[in-house]
mmCIF file of C-alpha atoms and ligand atoms in Angstrom:
data_model
loop_
_atom_site.group_PDB
_atom_site.id
_atom_site.type_symbol
_atom_site.label_atom_id
_atom_site.label_comp_id
_atom_site.label_asym_id
_atom_site.label_seq_id
_atom_site.Cartn_x
_atom_site.Cartn_y
_atom_site.Cartn_z
ATOM 1 C CA MET F 1 -32.881 8.415 -82.045
ATOM 2 C CA PRO F 2 -32.815 10.229 -85.344
ATOM 3 C CA LYS F 3 -29.549 10.625 -87.107
ATOM 4 C CA THR F 4 -29.380 14.370 -87.615
ATOM 5 C CA GLU F 5 -26.823 16.422 -89.390
ATOM 6 C CA GLY F 6 -26.400 20.122 -89.945
ATOM 7 C CA THR F 7 -26.006 21.250 -86.310
ATOM 8 C CA GLN F 8 -23.527 23.994 -85.330
ATOM 9 C CA THR F 9 -20.909 21.441 -84.156
ATOM 10 C CA GLY F 10 -21.417 19.178 -87.139
ATOM 11 C CA GLU F 11 -22.185 16.268 -84.720
ATOM 12 C CA THR F 12 -25.377 14.266 -84.871
ATOM 13 C CA VAL F 13 -27.335 13.663 -81.649
ATOM 14 C CA GLU F 14 -26.428 9.999 -81.913
ATOM 15 C CA GLU F 15 -22.704 10.681 -82.332
ATOM 16 C CA LEU F 16 -22.788 13.060 -79.426
ATOM 17 C CA LYS F 17 -24.520 10.455 -77.291
ATOM 18 C CA LEU F 18 -21.962 7.771 -78.105
ATOM 19 C CA ALA F 19 -19.063 10.116 -77.405
ATOM 20 C CA ALA F 20 -20.599 11.389 -74.151
ATOM 21 C CA VAL F 21 -21.391 7.927 -72.768
ATOM 22 C CA ALA F 22 -17.938 6.586 -73.653
ATOM 23 C CA ALA F 23 -16.200 9.607 -72.083
ATOM 24 C CA LEU F 24 -18.326 9.342 -68.937
ATOM 25 C CA ASP F 25 -17.504 5.635 -68.608
ATOM 26 C CA SER F 26 -13.813 6.300 -68.711
ATOM 27 C CA ALA F 27 -13.870 9.248 -66.272
ATOM 28 C CA ASP F 28 -12.478 7.768 -63.034
ATOM 29 C CA SER F 29 -11.777 10.742 -60.831
ATOM 30 C CA ASN F 30 -13.703 13.745 -59.597
ATOM 31 C CA ASP F 31 -11.541 15.986 -61.785
ATOM 32 C CA GLN F 32 -12.327 13.922 -64.892
ATOM 33 C CA LEU F 33 -16.062 13.944 -64.107
ATOM 34 C CA GLU F 34 -15.970 17.727 -63.802
ATOM 35 C CA ALA F 35 -14.041 18.001 -67.074
ATOM 36 C CA TRP F 36 -16.701 15.792 -68.726
ATOM 37 C CA ARG F 37 -19.486 18.023 -67.393
ATOM 38 C CA VAL F 38 -17.814 21.146 -68.788
ATOM 39 C CA ASP F 39 -17.020 19.448 -72.108
ATOM 40 C CA PHE F 40 -20.505 18.056 -72.806
ATOM 41 C CA MET F 41 -22.980 19.946 -70.620
ATOM 42 C CA GLY F 42 -21.236 23.275 -69.945
ATOM 43 C CA ARG F 43 -22.273 26.648 -71.438
ATOM 44 C CA LYS F 44 -19.808 26.205 -74.237
ATOM 45 C CA GLY F 45 -20.121 22.429 -74.241
ATOM 46 C CA ARG F 46 -20.923 20.092 -77.084
ATOM 47 C CA LEU F 47 -24.600 19.538 -76.257
ATOM 48 C CA THR F 48 -25.195 23.288 -75.907
ATOM 49 C CA GLY F 49 -23.467 23.796 -79.255
ATOM 50 C CA LEU F 50 -25.734 21.211 -80.830
ATOM 51 C CA LEU F 51 -28.838 22.918 -79.410
ATOM 52 C CA ARG F 52 -27.669 26.314 -80.604
ATOM 53 C CA GLY F 53 -27.279 24.947 -84.117
ATOM 54 C CA LEU F 54 -30.952 23.911 -84.265
ATOM 55 C CA GLY F 55 -31.884 27.342 -85.608
ATOM 56 C CA SER F 56 -30.175 26.618 -88.905
ATOM 57 C CA LEU F 57 -32.361 23.539 -89.541
ATOM 58 C CA GLU F 58 -35.605 23.333 -91.447
ATOM 59 C CA ILE F 59 -38.624 23.651 -89.204
ATOM 60 C CA ASP F 60 -39.656 19.975 -89.417
ATOM 61 C CA GLU F 61 -36.168 18.659 -88.867
ATOM 62 C CA ARG F 62 -35.599 21.191 -86.061
ATOM 63 C CA LYS F 63 -38.598 19.774 -84.177
ATOM 64 C CA VAL F 64 -37.315 16.211 -84.426
ATOM 65 C CA VAL F 65 -33.674 16.986 -83.668
ATOM 66 C CA GLY F 66 -34.628 19.433 -80.902
ATOM 67 C CA ALA F 67 -36.760 16.815 -79.150
ATOM 68 C CA ALA F 68 -33.980 14.222 -79.488
ATOM 69 C CA ALA F 69 -31.349 16.651 -78.167
ATOM 70 C CA ASN F 70 -33.494 17.540 -75.136
ATOM 71 C CA ARG F 71 -34.048 13.851 -74.384
ATOM 72 C CA LEU F 72 -30.301 13.359 -74.615
ATOM 73 C CA ARG F 73 -29.727 16.213 -72.187
ATOM 74 C CA GLY F 74 -32.042 14.495 -69.619
ATOM 75 C CA GLU F 75 -30.319 11.151 -70.132
ATOM 76 C CA LEU F 76 -26.832 12.607 -69.803
ATOM 77 C CA GLU F 77 -27.784 14.595 -66.680
ATOM 78 C CA SER F 78 -29.054 11.498 -64.912
ATOM 79 C CA LEU F 79 -26.052 9.386 -66.053
ATOM 80 C CA PHE F 80 -23.756 12.083 -64.744
ATOM 81 C CA GLU F 81 -25.568 12.282 -61.410
ATOM 82 C CA GLU F 82 -25.341 8.496 -61.039
ATOM 83 C CA ARG F 83 -21.579 8.557 -61.658
ATOM 84 C CA VAL F 84 -21.055 11.371 -59.149
ATOM 85 C CA ASN F 85 -22.953 9.409 -56.467
ATOM 86 C CA GLN F 86 -20.950 6.262 -57.239
ATOM 87 C CA SER F 87 -17.734 8.186 -56.900
ATOM 88 C CA LYS F 88 -18.796 9.651 -53.520
ATOM 89 C CA SER F 89 -19.708 6.281 -52.029
ATOM 90 C CA SER F 90 -16.524 4.600 -53.231
ATOM 91 C CA GLN F 91 -14.278 7.150 -51.486
ATOM 92 C CA ALA F 92 -13.050 5.760 -48.109
ATOM 93 C CA PRO F 93 -14.140 7.908 -45.165
ATOM 94 C CA VAL F 94 -11.350 9.648 -43.227
ATOM 95 C CA GLY F 95 -9.784 7.332 -40.628
ATOM 96 C CA SER F 96 -11.108 4.147 -42.157
ATOM 97 C CA ILE F 97 -9.015 0.994 -42.242
ATOM 98 C CA ASP F 98 -7.238 0.039 -45.425
ATOM 99 C CA ILE F 99 -7.778 -3.735 -45.381
ATOM 100 C CA THR F 100 -5.271 -4.202 -48.170
ATOM 101 C CA LEU F 101 -2.326 -3.129 -45.974
ATOM 102 C CA PRO F 102 -0.173 -5.980 -44.614
ATOM 103 C CA GLY F 103 -0.816 -6.859 -40.934
ATOM 104 C CA ARG F 104 1.197 -5.140 -38.199
ATOM 105 C CA LYS F 105 1.610 -6.241 -34.578
ATOM 106 C CA PRO F 106 -0.485 -3.895 -32.411
ATOM 107 C CA SER F 107 1.575 -2.187 -29.716
ATOM 108 C CA HIS F 108 0.251 -2.503 -26.176
ATOM 109 C CA GLY F 109 1.138 -1.007 -22.807
ATOM 110 C CA GLY F 110 2.151 -2.915 -19.697
ATOM 111 C CA LEU F 111 2.928 -2.470 -16.037
ATOM 112 C CA HIS F 112 6.252 -0.852 -15.148
ATOM 113 C CA PRO F 113 8.850 -3.406 -13.934
ATOM 114 C CA SER F 114 8.884 -1.778 -10.466
ATOM 115 C CA THR F 115 5.089 -2.051 -10.259
ATOM 116 C CA GLN F 116 5.230 -5.704 -11.320
ATOM 117 C CA MET F 117 7.792 -6.475 -8.596
ATOM 118 C CA ILE F 118 5.873 -4.494 -5.961
ATOM 119 C CA ARG F 119 2.674 -6.367 -6.808
ATOM 120 C CA GLU F 120 4.426 -9.714 -6.547
ATOM 121 C CA ILE F 121 5.937 -8.820 -3.176
ATOM 122 C CA THR F 122 2.719 -7.414 -1.710
ATOM 123 C CA GLN F 123 0.740 -10.398 -2.986
ATOM 124 C CA ALA F 124 3.118 -12.794 -1.208
ATOM 125 C CA PHE F 125 2.448 -10.945 2.066
ATOM 126 C CA ASN F 126 -1.289 -10.539 1.361
ATOM 127 C CA GLU F 127 -1.480 -14.325 1.166
ATOM 128 C CA MET F 128 0.147 -14.461 4.611
ATOM 129 C CA GLY F 129 -2.523 -12.144 6.084
ATOM 130 C CA PHE F 130 -0.923 -8.703 5.582
ATOM 131 C CA GLN F 131 -3.109 -5.838 4.349
ATOM 132 C CA THR F 132 -1.696 -3.428 1.731
ATOM 133 C CA ILE F 133 -1.827 0.266 2.662
ATOM 134 C CA GLU F 134 -0.131 3.391 1.327
ATOM 135 C CA GLY F 135 1.069 6.659 2.852
ATOM 136 C CA PRO F 136 2.245 10.169 1.953
ATOM 137 C CA GLU F 137 5.470 10.762 0.050
ATOM 138 C CA VAL F 138 5.719 14.318 1.422
ATOM 139 C CA GLU F 139 6.121 13.508 5.086
ATOM 140 C CA LEU F 140 6.590 15.206 8.448
ATOM 141 C CA GLU F 141 9.931 14.953 10.229
ATOM 142 C CA LYS F 142 7.989 13.662 13.226
ATOM 143 C CA TYR F 143 6.964 10.447 11.433
ATOM 144 C CA ASN F 144 10.069 10.005 9.256
ATOM 145 C CA PHE F 145 12.450 10.314 12.239
ATOM 146 C CA ASP F 146 11.177 11.343 15.705
ATOM 147 C CA MET F 147 8.539 8.662 16.311
ATOM 148 C CA LEU F 148 10.970 6.060 14.951
ATOM 149 C CA ASN F 149 13.373 6.727 17.825
ATOM 150 C CA ILE F 150 15.701 8.888 15.700
ATOM 151 C CA PRO F 151 15.805 12.160 17.664
ATOM 152 C CA ALA F 152 17.033 15.470 16.185
ATOM 153 C CA ASP F 153 20.829 15.712 15.982
ATOM 154 C CA HIS F 154 21.175 11.955 16.451
ATOM 155 C CA PRO F 155 23.965 10.714 14.123
ATOM 156 C CA ALA F 156 21.642 7.929 12.902
ATOM 157 C CA ARG F 157 19.820 10.550 10.835
ATOM 158 C CA ASP F 158 22.859 10.791 8.592
ATOM 159 C CA GLN F 159 22.031 7.277 7.369
ATOM 160 C CA TRP F 160 19.041 8.783 5.531
ATOM 161 C CA ASP F 161 20.251 11.752 3.458
ATOM 162 C CA THR F 162 17.188 13.910 3.329
ATOM 163 C CA ILE F 163 15.538 16.114 0.698
ATOM 164 C CA TRP F 164 13.781 18.883 2.640
ATOM 165 C CA VAL F 165 10.832 20.699 1.154
ATOM 166 C CA ASP F 166 12.285 23.990 2.425
ATOM 167 C CA ASP F 167 15.964 23.582 1.729
ATOM 168 C CA ASP F 168 16.910 26.716 3.721
ATOM 169 C CA THR F 169 15.272 25.940 7.026
ATOM 170 C CA HIS F 170 15.303 22.082 6.938
ATOM 171 C CA ASN F 171 12.131 22.439 8.870
ATOM 172 C CA ASP F 172 9.487 19.779 9.542
ATOM 173 C CA VAL F 173 8.486 18.795 5.991
ATOM 174 C CA LEU F 174 10.540 16.423 3.838
ATOM 175 C CA LEU F 175 10.297 13.835 1.080
ATOM 176 C CA ARG F 176 10.197 10.565 3.000
ATOM 177 C CA THR F 177 13.538 8.784 2.997
ATOM 178 C CA HIS F 178 11.965 5.396 3.671
ATOM 179 C CA THR F 179 8.519 3.832 4.077
ATOM 180 C CA SER F 180 9.085 3.299 7.831
ATOM 181 C CA PRO F 181 7.105 6.445 8.825
ATOM 182 C CA MET F 182 4.021 4.392 7.920
ATOM 183 C CA GLN F 183 4.847 2.191 10.940
ATOM 184 C CA ALA F 184 4.276 5.199 13.211
ATOM 185 C CA ARG F 185 1.223 6.411 11.309
ATOM 186 C CA THR F 186 -0.406 2.962 11.316
ATOM 187 C CA MET F 187 0.137 2.394 15.038
ATOM 188 C CA GLU F 188 -1.011 5.921 15.884
ATOM 189 C CA THR F 189 -4.439 5.317 14.357
ATOM 190 C CA ASN F 190 -4.975 1.560 14.862
ATOM 191 C CA ASP F 191 -4.992 -0.867 17.754
ATOM 192 C CA PRO F 192 -3.277 -4.252 17.560
ATOM 193 C CA PRO F 193 -3.381 -6.770 16.009
ATOM 194 C CA ILE F 194 -1.674 -5.130 13.027
ATOM 195 C CA ARG F 195 -0.330 -6.745 9.881
ATOM 196 C CA VAL F 196 0.340 -4.277 7.072
ATOM 197 C CA ILE F 197 2.487 -4.164 3.971
ATOM 198 C CA VAL F 198 3.303 -0.670 2.617
ATOM 199 C CA PRO F 199 4.738 -0.125 -0.862
ATOM 200 C CA GLY F 200 5.747 3.371 -1.939
ATOM 201 C CA LYS F 201 8.214 5.854 -3.348
ATOM 202 C CA CYS F 202 11.138 7.190 -1.280
ATOM 203 C CA TYR F 203 13.658 9.961 -1.924
ATOM 204 C CA ARG F 204 17.227 10.486 -0.763
ATOM 205 C CA TYR F 205 19.715 13.261 -1.308
ATOM 206 C CA GLU F 206 22.426 11.055 -2.703
ATOM 207 C CA SER F 207 24.399 10.668 -5.889
ATOM 208 C CA THR F 208 23.339 7.908 -8.225
ATOM 209 C CA ASP F 209 25.310 4.863 -9.305
ATOM 210 C CA ALA F 210 24.544 1.348 -10.534
ATOM 211 C CA THR F 211 22.833 0.396 -7.235
ATOM 212 C CA HIS F 212 21.644 3.792 -5.940
ATOM 213 C CA GLU F 213 18.970 6.119 -7.213
ATOM 214 C CA TRP F 214 17.851 9.361 -5.589
ATOM 215 C CA HIS F 215 14.243 8.096 -5.849
ATOM 216 C CA PHE F 216 13.294 4.449 -5.571
ATOM 217 C CA ASN F 217 10.604 2.229 -4.096
ATOM 218 C CA GLN F 218 10.511 0.424 -0.795
ATOM 219 C CA VAL F 219 8.121 -2.125 0.634
ATOM 220 C CA GLU F 220 7.663 -1.914 4.398
ATOM 221 C CA GLY F 221 6.073 -4.556 6.598
ATOM 222 C CA LEU F 222 4.783 -4.359 10.166
ATOM 223 C CA ALA F 223 3.185 -6.941 12.444
ATOM 224 C CA VAL F 224 2.211 -6.075 16.038
ATOM 225 C CA ASP F 225 0.291 -8.301 18.419
ATOM 226 C CA GLU F 226 0.549 -10.019 21.761
ATOM 227 C CA GLY F 227 3.233 -12.684 21.807
ATOM 228 C CA ILE F 228 5.002 -11.982 18.498
ATOM 229 C CA THR F 229 8.587 -13.261 18.627
ATOM 230 C CA PHE F 230 11.729 -13.208 16.544
ATOM 231 C CA ALA F 231 10.762 -16.692 15.330
ATOM 232 C CA ASP F 232 7.677 -15.148 13.674
ATOM 233 C CA LEU F 233 9.920 -12.625 11.917
ATOM 234 C CA LYS F 234 12.227 -15.336 10.622
ATOM 235 C CA GLY F 235 9.426 -17.663 9.552
ATOM 236 C CA THR F 236 7.518 -14.922 7.714
ATOM 237 C CA LEU F 237 10.562 -13.565 5.882
ATOM 238 C CA TYR F 238 11.820 -17.036 5.020
ATOM 239 C CA GLU F 239 8.432 -17.895 3.516
ATOM 240 C CA PHE F 240 8.529 -14.612 1.565
ATOM 241 C CA ALA F 241 11.972 -15.445 0.105
ATOM 242 C CA ARG F 242 10.751 -18.902 -0.891
ATOM 243 C CA ARG F 243 7.767 -17.417 -2.727
ATOM 244 C CA ILE F 244 9.805 -14.803 -4.599
ATOM 245 C CA PHE F 245 13.043 -16.658 -5.295
ATOM 246 C CA GLY F 246 11.956 -20.311 -5.306
ATOM 247 C CA PRO F 247 11.485 -23.171 -2.810
ATOM 248 C CA SER F 248 15.170 -24.053 -2.467
ATOM 249 C CA MET F 249 16.169 -20.521 -1.458
ATOM 250 C CA LYS F 250 18.561 -20.221 1.499
ATOM 251 C CA VAL F 251 18.383 -17.136 3.721
ATOM 252 C CA ARG F 252 20.730 -15.691 6.322
ATOM 253 C CA PHE F 253 20.040 -13.228 9.154
ATOM 254 C CA ARG F 254 22.846 -11.104 10.573
ATOM 255 C CA CYS F 255 22.870 -8.376 13.225
ATOM 256 C CA ASP F 256 22.361 -4.852 11.931
ATOM 257 C CA PHE F 257 21.446 -1.521 13.478
ATOM 258 C CA PHE F 258 18.298 0.493 12.879
ATOM 259 C CA PRO F 259 17.172 2.876 15.671
ATOM 260 C CA PHE F 260 13.567 1.670 15.414
ATOM 261 C CA VAL F 261 14.238 -2.032 16.093
ATOM 262 C CA GLU F 262 15.868 -4.063 18.829
ATOM 263 C CA PRO F 263 17.351 -6.458 17.901
ATOM 264 C CA GLY F 264 17.932 -5.410 14.292
ATOM 265 C CA VAL F 265 18.999 -7.664 11.422
ATOM 266 C CA ASP F 266 19.620 -7.707 7.745
ATOM 267 C CA MET F 267 18.398 -10.619 5.678
ATOM 268 C CA SER F 268 20.466 -11.984 2.798
ATOM 269 C CA ILE F 269 19.713 -14.679 0.263
ATOM 270 C CA GLU F 270 22.200 -17.046 -1.317
ATOM 271 C CA TRP F 271 22.236 -16.012 -4.944
ATOM 272 C CA GLN F 272 24.540 -17.558 -7.529
ATOM 273 C CA GLY F 273 27.058 -18.534 -4.864
ATOM 274 C CA ASN F 274 27.055 -15.196 -2.996
ATOM 275 C CA TRP F 275 25.152 -13.881 0.023
ATOM 276 C CA LEU F 276 23.257 -10.768 -1.033
ATOM 277 C CA GLU F 277 21.437 -8.499 1.395
ATOM 278 C CA ILE F 278 17.828 -7.904 0.412
ATOM 279 C CA MET F 279 16.263 -6.152 3.400
ATOM 280 C CA GLY F 280 16.560 -4.644 6.873
ATOM 281 C CA ALA F 281 14.335 -5.967 9.660
ATOM 282 C CA GLY F 282 13.973 -6.413 13.393
ATOM 283 C CA MET F 283 11.727 -6.500 16.441
ATOM 284 C CA VAL F 284 9.927 -3.173 16.830
ATOM 285 C CA HIS F 285 11.772 -1.099 19.462
ATOM 286 C CA PRO F 286 9.741 -0.684 22.697
ATOM 287 C CA LYS F 287 10.173 3.115 22.417
ATOM 288 C CA VAL F 288 8.515 3.075 18.974
ATOM 289 C CA LEU F 289 5.577 1.095 20.400
ATOM 290 C CA GLU F 290 5.306 3.557 23.303
ATOM 291 C CA ASN F 291 5.595 6.624 21.015
ATOM 292 C CA ALA F 292 2.431 5.330 19.321
ATOM 293 C CA GLY F 293 0.689 4.857 22.695
ATOM 294 C CA TYR F 294 1.020 1.059 22.840
ATOM 295 C CA ASP F 295 1.812 -0.835 26.057
ATOM 296 C CA SER F 296 5.245 -2.288 25.249
ATOM 297 C CA THR F 297 4.943 -4.816 28.085
ATOM 298 C CA LYS F 298 1.851 -6.255 26.411
ATOM 299 C CA TYR F 299 2.591 -5.962 22.705
ATOM 300 C CA THR F 300 5.556 -6.914 20.577
ATOM 301 C CA GLY F 301 6.076 -6.801 16.836
ATOM 302 C CA PHE F 302 8.434 -7.140 13.921
ATOM 303 C CA ALA F 303 9.081 -4.870 10.959
ATOM 304 C CA PHE F 304 11.066 -4.986 7.763
ATOM 305 C CA GLY F 305 11.864 -2.862 4.718
ATOM 306 C CA MET F 306 13.177 -3.803 1.284
ATOM 307 C CA GLY F 307 13.859 -2.251 -2.135
ATOM 308 C CA PRO F 308 11.802 -3.876 -4.923
ATOM 309 C CA GLU F 309 14.100 -2.531 -7.658
ATOM 310 C CA ARG F 310 17.083 -4.252 -6.028
ATOM 311 C CA ILE F 311 15.093 -7.503 -5.800
ATOM 312 C CA SER F 312 14.065 -7.240 -9.447
ATOM 313 C CA MET F 313 17.717 -6.588 -10.349
ATOM 314 C CA LEU F 314 18.739 -9.818 -8.659
ATOM 315 C CA ARG F 315 16.040 -11.923 -10.219
ATOM 316 C CA ASN F 316 16.379 -10.486 -13.715
ATOM 317 C CA GLU F 317 20.152 -9.972 -13.763
ATOM 318 C CA ILE F 318 19.838 -6.210 -14.234
ATOM 319 C CA THR F 319 23.180 -4.543 -13.661
ATOM 320 C CA ASP F 320 22.117 -0.900 -13.264
ATOM 321 C CA ILE F 321 19.196 0.378 -11.154
ATOM 322 C CA ARG F 322 19.030 3.559 -13.263
ATOM 323 C CA HIS F 323 17.378 1.607 -16.105
ATOM 324 C CA PHE F 324 14.183 1.498 -14.023
ATOM 325 C CA PHE F 325 13.685 5.245 -14.205
ATOM 326 C CA SER F 326 15.202 6.224 -17.547
ATOM 327 C CA ASN F 327 12.054 5.479 -19.579
ATOM 328 C CA ASP F 328 13.948 3.552 -22.242
ATOM 329 C CA LEU F 329 11.511 1.281 -24.086
ATOM 330 C CA ARG F 330 14.318 -1.140 -24.967
ATOM 331 C CA PHE F 331 14.470 -1.905 -21.227
ATOM 332 C CA LEU F 332 10.801 -1.533 -20.308
ATOM 333 C CA THR F 333 9.446 -3.769 -23.076
ATOM 334 C CA GLN F 334 11.524 -6.730 -21.886
ATOM 335 C CA PHE F 335 9.202 -7.251 -18.885
HETATM 336 C C1 LIG H 401 14.721 -1.690 8.590
HETATM 337 C C2 LIG H 401 14.193 -2.258 9.762
HETATM 338 C C3 LIG H 401 12.808 -2.230 9.924
HETATM 339 O O1 LIG H 401 12.285 -2.756 11.079
HETATM 340 C C4 LIG H 401 11.979 -1.689 8.986
HETATM 341 C C5 LIG H 401 12.513 -1.126 7.821
HETATM 342 C C6 LIG H 401 13.878 -1.137 7.646
HETATM 343 C C7 LIG H 401 14.446 -0.508 6.432
HETATM 344 C C8 LIG H 401 14.883 0.932 6.695
HETATM 345 N N1 LIG H 401 13.756 1.811 6.838
HETATM 346 C C9 LIG H 401 15.724 1.403 5.517
HETATM 347 O O2 LIG H 401 15.347 2.311 4.797
HETATM 348 N N2 LIG H 401 16.842 0.714 5.353
HETATM 349 S S1 LIG H 401 17.839 0.969 4.092
HETATM 350 O O3 LIG H 401 18.308 2.317 4.096
HETATM 351 O O4 LIG H 401 18.862 -0.016 4.163
HETATM 352 O O5 LIG H 401 16.970 0.735 2.819
HETATM 353 C C10 LIG H 401 16.226 -0.468 2.650
HETATM 354 C C11 LIG H 401 16.293 -0.909 1.223
HETATM 355 O O6 LIG H 401 15.915 0.158 0.365
HETATM 356 C C12 LIG H 401 17.700 -1.264 0.779
HETATM 357 O O7 LIG H 401 18.004 -2.601 1.122
HETATM 358 C C13 LIG H 401 17.617 -1.066 -0.712
HETATM 359 O O8 LIG H 401 17.035 -2.208 -1.326
HETATM 360 C C14 LIG H 401 16.655 0.077 -0.832
HETATM 361 N N3 LIG H 401 17.416 1.313 -1.028
HETATM 362 C C15 LIG H 401 17.950 2.116 -0.088
HETATM 363 N N4 LIG H 401 18.561 3.157 -0.643
HETATM 364 C C16 LIG H 401 18.413 3.029 -1.975
HETATM 365 C C17 LIG H 401 17.680 1.851 -2.227
HETATM 366 N N5 LIG H 401 17.360 1.456 -3.472
HETATM 367 C C18 LIG H 401 17.787 2.220 -4.478
HETATM 368 N N6 LIG H 401 18.480 3.366 -4.344
HETATM 369 C C19 LIG H 401 18.824 3.804 -3.111
HETATM 370 N N7 LIG H 401 19.489 4.948 -2.986
#
């Protein structure tokens, strides 16, 4: 390239080239590239100034310098374009991963502690031949009470403080207070033999404390067939306790009253030196069998109901049932 003097800016083409290439090399942001473009290639830029100054040169020199300056313009335009493309491709796309950041433990979800306990309980019964079914949480009075041998105005109803859907009339529709209505529903639509296990949410109009919630889960069980005896009830529930609490678990049955069983019992386990009640159970009352259209001289059955949160509390040494429903991750992530 000819060394040419006498242009308007006083710069030779060669000097301009050296300055432009060096400045372009050191431009490392979009703003600096734009500033370079304005400085060298813009309307008032250094290359334009050099071209404008050609008029003051002798005709022969003007031809030579003009050709060199035009070549330089082409070279600088393509160098600039190359740098712009480089800059575009080196910018990380939005949402990309910065692989230079230090590693962090990914957070992951899990099953709620109540769900885990319910699954463990139902699986124990599934393995003993019980089928898992579910039923409605908004229930009719007929199934929650009447068909379970708890007639209207019977004092036994007070045992299950009820949340009515229509609080003024207390009429017909309620939030189920236990999972036992599924006994009546199952028998109404199925013939024996029956072996079902029914997990689900229940609701009671009661104040909360460390062992009581106004909503909680229960797991109900029902077996009906010819020739079922109290020995079947004891054997099944003993096997259940062994599976959930360990092979050396001791259980105790004591008389209890539930209108839908005769005889009725509660089952306790020996836990850290104390007997703790874990469920109600009994032989299905003949009236309940008959309410569902079964011949109570032919069929017998047993039923039981337990609270999975209370069982999880025992096993995991949880002192307050309200932790299960308070959505505190410090509690939930321990399971
Ligand atoms: C009894 C005999 C059968 O043949 C069948 C089922 C039953 C159980 C009966 N339906 C019932 O609801 N009995 S219960 O009122 O004693 O509740 C059973 C279990 O539910 C309790 O042992 C407890 O674990 C849980 N539970 C009851 N009220 C609760 C509660 N859990 C938390 N908060 C409450 N407010």
